[in-house]
CSV table of C-alpha atoms in Angstrom, one decimal:
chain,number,residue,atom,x,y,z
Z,601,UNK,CA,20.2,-34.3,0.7
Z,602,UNK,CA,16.9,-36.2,-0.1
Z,603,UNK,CA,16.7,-38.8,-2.1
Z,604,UNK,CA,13.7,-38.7,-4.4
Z,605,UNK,CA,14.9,-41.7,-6.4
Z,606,UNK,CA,11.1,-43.4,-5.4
Z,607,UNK,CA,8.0,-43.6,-7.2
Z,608,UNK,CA,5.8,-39.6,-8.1
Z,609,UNK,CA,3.0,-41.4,-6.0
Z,610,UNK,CA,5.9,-42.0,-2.9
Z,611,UNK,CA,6.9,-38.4,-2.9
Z,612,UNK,CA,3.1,-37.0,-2.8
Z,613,UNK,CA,2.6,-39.5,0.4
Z,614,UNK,CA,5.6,-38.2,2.0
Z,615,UNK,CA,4.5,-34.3,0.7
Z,616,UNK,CA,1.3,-35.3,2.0
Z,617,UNK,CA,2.7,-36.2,5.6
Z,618,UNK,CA,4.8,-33.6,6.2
Z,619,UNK,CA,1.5,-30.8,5.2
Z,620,UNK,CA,-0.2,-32.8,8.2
Z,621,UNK,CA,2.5,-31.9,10.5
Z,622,UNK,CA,2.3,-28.3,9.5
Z,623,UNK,CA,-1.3,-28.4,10.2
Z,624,UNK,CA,-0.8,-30.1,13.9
Z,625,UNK,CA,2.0,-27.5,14.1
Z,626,UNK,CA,-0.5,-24.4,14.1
Z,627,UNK,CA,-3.0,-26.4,16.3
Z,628,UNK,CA,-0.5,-27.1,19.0
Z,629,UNK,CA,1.0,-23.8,18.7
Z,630,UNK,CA,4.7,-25.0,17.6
Z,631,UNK,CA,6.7,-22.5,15.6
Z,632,UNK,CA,9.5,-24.3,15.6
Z,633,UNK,CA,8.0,-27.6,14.5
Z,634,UNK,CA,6.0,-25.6,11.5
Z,635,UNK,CA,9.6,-23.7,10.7
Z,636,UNK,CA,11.0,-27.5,10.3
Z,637,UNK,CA,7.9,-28.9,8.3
Z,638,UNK,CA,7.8,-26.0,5.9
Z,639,UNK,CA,11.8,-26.7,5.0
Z,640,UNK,CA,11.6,-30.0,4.7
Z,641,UNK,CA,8.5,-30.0,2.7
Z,642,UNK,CA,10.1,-27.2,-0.1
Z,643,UNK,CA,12.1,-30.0,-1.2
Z,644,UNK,CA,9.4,-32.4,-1.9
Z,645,UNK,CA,7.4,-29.3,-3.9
Z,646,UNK,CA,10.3,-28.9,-6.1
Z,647,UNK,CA,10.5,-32.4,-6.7
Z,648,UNK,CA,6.9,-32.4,-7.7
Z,649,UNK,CA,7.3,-29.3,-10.2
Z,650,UNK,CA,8.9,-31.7,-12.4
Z,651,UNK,CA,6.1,-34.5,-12.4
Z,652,UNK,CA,2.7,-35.0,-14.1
Z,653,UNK,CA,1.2,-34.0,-11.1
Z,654,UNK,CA,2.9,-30.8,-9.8
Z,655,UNK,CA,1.3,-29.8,-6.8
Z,656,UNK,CA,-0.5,-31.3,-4.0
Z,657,UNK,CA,-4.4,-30.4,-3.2
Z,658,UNK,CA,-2.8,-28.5,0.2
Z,659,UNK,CA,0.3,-26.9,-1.2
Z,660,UNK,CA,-1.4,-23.3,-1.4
Z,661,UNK,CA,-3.1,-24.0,1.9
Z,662,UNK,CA,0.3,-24.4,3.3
Z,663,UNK,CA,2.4,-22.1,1.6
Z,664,UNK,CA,-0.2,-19.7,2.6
Z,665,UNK,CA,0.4,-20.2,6.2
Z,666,UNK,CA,4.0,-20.1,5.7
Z,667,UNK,CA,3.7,-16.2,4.7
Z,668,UNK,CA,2.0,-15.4,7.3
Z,669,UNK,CA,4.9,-17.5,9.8
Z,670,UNK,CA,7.2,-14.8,7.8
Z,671,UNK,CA,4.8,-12.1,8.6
Z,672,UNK,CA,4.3,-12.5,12.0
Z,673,UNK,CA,8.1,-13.2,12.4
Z,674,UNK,CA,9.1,-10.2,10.3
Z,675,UNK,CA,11.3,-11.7,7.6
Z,676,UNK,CA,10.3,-9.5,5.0
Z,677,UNK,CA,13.0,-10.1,2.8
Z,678,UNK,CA,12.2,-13.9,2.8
Z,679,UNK,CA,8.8,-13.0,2.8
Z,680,UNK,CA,9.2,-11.3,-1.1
Z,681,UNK,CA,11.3,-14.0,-1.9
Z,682,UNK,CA,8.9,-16.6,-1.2
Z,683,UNK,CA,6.4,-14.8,-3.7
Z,684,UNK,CA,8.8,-14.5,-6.4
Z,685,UNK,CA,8.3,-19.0,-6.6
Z,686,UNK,CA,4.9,-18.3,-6.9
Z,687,UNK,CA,3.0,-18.8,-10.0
Z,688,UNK,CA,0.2,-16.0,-10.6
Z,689,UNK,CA,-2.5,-19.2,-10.4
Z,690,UNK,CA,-1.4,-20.0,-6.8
Z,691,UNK,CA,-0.8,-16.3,-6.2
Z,692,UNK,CA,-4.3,-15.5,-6.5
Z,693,UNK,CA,-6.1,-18.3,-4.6
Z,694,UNK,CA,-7.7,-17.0,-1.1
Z,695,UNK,CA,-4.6,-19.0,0.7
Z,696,UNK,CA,-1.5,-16.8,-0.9
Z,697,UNK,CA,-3.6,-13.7,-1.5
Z,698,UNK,CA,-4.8,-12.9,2.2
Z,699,UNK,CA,-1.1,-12.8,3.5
Z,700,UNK,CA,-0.1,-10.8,0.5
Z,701,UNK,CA,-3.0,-8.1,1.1
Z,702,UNK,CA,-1.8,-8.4,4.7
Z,703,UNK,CA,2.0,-7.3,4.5
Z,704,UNK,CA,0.5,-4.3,2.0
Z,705,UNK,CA,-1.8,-2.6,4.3
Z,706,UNK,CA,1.2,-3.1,6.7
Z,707,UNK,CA,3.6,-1.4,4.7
Z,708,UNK,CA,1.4,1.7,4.2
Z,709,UNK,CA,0.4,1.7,8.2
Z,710,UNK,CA,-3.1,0.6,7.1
Z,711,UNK,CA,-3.7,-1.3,10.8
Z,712,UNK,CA,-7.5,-0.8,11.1
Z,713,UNK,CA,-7.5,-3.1,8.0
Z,714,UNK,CA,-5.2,-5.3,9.2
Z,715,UNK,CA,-7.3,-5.4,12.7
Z,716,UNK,CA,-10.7,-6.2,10.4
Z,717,UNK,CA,-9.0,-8.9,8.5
Z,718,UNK,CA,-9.3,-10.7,11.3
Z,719,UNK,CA,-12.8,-11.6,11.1
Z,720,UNK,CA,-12.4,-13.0,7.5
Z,721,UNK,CA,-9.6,-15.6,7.3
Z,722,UNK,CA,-9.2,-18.3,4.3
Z,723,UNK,CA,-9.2,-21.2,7.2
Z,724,UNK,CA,-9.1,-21.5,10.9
Z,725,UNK,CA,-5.7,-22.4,11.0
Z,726,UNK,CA,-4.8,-18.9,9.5
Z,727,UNK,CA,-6.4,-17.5,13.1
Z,728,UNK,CA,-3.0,-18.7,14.9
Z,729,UNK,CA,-0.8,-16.0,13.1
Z,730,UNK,CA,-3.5,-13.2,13.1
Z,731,UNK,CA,-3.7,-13.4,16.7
Z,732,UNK,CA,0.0,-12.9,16.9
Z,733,UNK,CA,-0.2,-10.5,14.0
Z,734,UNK,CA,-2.9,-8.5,15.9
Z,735,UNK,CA,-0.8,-8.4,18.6
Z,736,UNK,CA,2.0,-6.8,16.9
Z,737,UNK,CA,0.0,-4.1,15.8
Z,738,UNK,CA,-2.1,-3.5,18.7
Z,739,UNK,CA,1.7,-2.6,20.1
Z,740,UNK,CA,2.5,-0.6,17.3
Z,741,UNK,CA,-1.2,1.4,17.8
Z,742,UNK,CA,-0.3,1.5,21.5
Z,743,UNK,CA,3.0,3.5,20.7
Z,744,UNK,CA,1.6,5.9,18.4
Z,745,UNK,CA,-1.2,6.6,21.1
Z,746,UNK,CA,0.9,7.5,23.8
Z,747,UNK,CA,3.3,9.7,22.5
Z,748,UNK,CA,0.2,11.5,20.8
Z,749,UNK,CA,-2.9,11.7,23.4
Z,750,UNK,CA,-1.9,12.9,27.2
Z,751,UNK,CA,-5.3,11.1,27.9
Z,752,UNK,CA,-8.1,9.1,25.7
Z,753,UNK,CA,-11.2,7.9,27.0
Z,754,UNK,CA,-11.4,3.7,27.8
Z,755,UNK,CA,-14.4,3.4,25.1
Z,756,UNK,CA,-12.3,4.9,22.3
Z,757,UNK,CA,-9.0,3.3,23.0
Z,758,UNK,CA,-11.2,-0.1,22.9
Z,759,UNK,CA,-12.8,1.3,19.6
Z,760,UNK,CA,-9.2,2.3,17.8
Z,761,UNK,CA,-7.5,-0.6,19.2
Z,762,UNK,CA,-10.0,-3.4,18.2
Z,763,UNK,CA,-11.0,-5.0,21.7
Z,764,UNK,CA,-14.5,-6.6,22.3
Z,765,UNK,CA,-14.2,-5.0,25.6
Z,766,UNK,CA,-13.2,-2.5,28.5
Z,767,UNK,CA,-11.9,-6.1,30.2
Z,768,UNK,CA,-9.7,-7.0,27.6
Z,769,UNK,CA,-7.9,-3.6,27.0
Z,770,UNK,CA,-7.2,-3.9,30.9
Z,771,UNK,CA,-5.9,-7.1,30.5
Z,772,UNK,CA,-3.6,-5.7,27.5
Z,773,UNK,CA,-2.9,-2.5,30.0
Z,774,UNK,CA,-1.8,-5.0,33.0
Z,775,UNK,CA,0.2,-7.7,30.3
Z,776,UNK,CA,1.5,-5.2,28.6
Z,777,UNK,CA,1.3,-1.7,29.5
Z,778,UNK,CA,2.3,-1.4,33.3
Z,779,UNK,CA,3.1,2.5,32.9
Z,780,UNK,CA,-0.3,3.4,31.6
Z,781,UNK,CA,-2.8,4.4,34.1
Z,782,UNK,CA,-6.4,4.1,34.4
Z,783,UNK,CA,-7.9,7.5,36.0
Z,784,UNK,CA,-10.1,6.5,39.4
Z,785,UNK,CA,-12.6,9.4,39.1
Z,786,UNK,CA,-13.1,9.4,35.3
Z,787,UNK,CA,-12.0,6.1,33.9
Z,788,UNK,CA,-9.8,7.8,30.9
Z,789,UNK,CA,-6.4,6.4,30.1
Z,790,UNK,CA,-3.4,8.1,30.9
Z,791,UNK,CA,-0.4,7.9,29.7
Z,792,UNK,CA,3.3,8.5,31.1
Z,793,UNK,CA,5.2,11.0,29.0
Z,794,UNK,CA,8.2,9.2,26.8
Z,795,UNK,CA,11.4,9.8,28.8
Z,796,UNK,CA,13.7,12.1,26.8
Z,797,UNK,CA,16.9,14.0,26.6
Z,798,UNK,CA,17.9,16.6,29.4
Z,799,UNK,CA,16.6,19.9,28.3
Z,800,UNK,CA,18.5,23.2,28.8
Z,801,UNK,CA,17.3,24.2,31.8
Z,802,UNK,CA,17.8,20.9,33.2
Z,803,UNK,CA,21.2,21.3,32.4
Z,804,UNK,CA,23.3,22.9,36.1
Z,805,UNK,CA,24.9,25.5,34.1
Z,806,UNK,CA,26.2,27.2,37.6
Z,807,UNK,CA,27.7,24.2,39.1
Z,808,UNK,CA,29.6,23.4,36.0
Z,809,UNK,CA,31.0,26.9,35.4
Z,810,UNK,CA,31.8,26.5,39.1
Z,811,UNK,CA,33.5,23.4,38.2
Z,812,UNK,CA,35.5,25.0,34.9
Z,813,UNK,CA,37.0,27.5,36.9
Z,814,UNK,CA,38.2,25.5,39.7
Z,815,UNK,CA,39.4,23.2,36.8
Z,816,UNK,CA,41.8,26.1,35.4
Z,817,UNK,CA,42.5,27.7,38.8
Z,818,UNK,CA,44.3,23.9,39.4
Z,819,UNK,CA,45.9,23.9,36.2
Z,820,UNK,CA,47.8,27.2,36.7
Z,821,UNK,CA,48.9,26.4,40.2
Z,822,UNK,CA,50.2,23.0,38.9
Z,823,UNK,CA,51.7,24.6,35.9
């Protein structure tokens, strides 16, 4: 347990440090030293709750970027109980209320919105989690669009799927998309059918019948 036995102006250096490493977290990429900042820091914003201060200048900067850690990582749950600590003041600042906005259009399948938000983040250090958060739905748009369209033409699957470019919806295809295949004559985008149960007349109803009797012939003759 930490000891917060030291001076208010102690505990806001150390809050202070610990928002700097969640910064250099997100610019080196480090989930799992941002995950470790952000829990060690919650204990140094309760302990500030109950001082003349309160709150440090970052604290909805960072608690901002910890929804959209939750987002990305799909902890919903912890996600919504994040927002219940939340006064209404910090939940309406540009930090907390973009993440919120976020996991709304989300929940209603809203991904064109989601895509655009994109281009509009509170702070560069927000872009980090979109990019992963794009990702994720650019997957989930994938699904939907092969299991819908036998074929769509390159310039609208670039359109519906956000990409600045034919190039970078290949490199999506190649990464992540190995089964879908670019037609040589035309250019469309074709895509495997989903693999499925056996239908009927898959099914070798001779052979087993075949089988049944053969079954039952043994039986008798054993009996």
């Amino acid at each position: 347990m930490l000891d917060f036995a030291g001076t208010e102006e102690c505990v806001i250096i150390a809050a202070t440090a610990l928002e700097l490493g969640v910064l250099l977290s997100v610019a080196d990429q480090d989930l799992e030293s941002f995950a470790r900042n952000i829990a060690q820091l919650k204990s140094y914003y309760t302990a500030l709750s109950s001082t003349k201060t309160n709150t440090t200048p970052k604290k909805c900067h960072i608690l901002g970027l910890n929804l959209m850690y939750l987002l990305v990582e799909n902890h919903l749950s912890e996600f919504h109980s994040e927002l219940e600590l939340l006064s209404s003041d910090e939940a309406s600042t540009s930090y907390i209320s973009f993440p919120i906005n976020l996991e709304r259009q989300l929940m209603v399948g809203s991904y064109d919105e989601v895509l655009n938000a994109g281009t509009h983040v509170p702070d560069p250090s927000y872009t980090f989690f979109m990019d992963n958060l794009l990702q994720t739905v650019r997957d989930a748009i994938a699904d939907c669009v092969e299991v819908s369209y036998k074929s769509m033409k390159m310039d609208d699957a670039v359109k519906m799927m956000k990409f600045d470019s034919d190039k970078d919806l290949i490199k999506y295809i190649q990464e992540c998309r190995d089964d879908w295949i670019v037609d040589g004559v035309t250019g469309d985008l074709c895509f495997q059918p989903p693999s499925g149960g056996a239908k009927a007349s898959d099914i070798p109803s001779q052979k087993l019948i075949a089988q049944t009797l053969s079954y039952a012939t043994e039986l008798e003759r054993i009996v």
